[in-house]
C-alpha angles and dihedrals in degrees: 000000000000115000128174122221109260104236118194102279103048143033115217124198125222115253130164128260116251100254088050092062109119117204080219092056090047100041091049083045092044085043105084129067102242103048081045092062094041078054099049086049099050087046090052092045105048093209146049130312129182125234099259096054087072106087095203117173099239145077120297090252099049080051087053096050084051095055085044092050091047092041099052098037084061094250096121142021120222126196129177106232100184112315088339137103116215124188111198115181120250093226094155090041088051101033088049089054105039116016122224090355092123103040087048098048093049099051088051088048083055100044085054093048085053105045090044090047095243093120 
């Protein structure tokens, strides 16, 4: 994995390069209900959003292990922007390596959410 030396100012996370990004990696990351739904609303939102805007229904640190998951596998990009912590989706990255993957993956997220009932 890159990573870039924190400097004062700022802290910097490890995530891997493009070309280190596994499918195995992404598909276990895009696997589980809750990163699933951090994902769908990246992918609505087109920008960053910072961790507390995800409103998942489990404990602080279970919150924290997703965005781990989703962060290491190459899914998303986090960047401390003063004392918060934005996760912005790696959607080129993504879309370069496994095309259509993403887009795939999200319309049949929706269509489940639909047909469940879950919209």
């Amino acid at each position: 994995m890159t990573t870039a030396a924190p400097t004062a100012r700022s802290r910097t996370l490890a995530h891997p390069a493009r070309e280190e990004i596994r499918l195995e990696a992404v598909l276990h990351a895009l696997s589980d209900p809750m990163r699933l739904q951090v994902v769908r609303e990246l992918a609505a939102g087109g920008d960053e959003l910072s961790c507390s805007h995800f409103d998942l229904p489990v404990t602080k640190s279970t919150t924290t292990h997703h965005f781990r998951v989703l962060r290491e596998s190459g899914v998303i990009r986090q960047i401390y922007r003063g004392t918060a912590k934005m996760n912005g989706l790696r959607k080129d990255d993504l879309d370069a390596l496994f095309p259509g993957l993403l887009d795939s993956v999200l319309a049949a997220s929706a269509h489940q959410a639909d047909r469940l009932g879950g919209g």
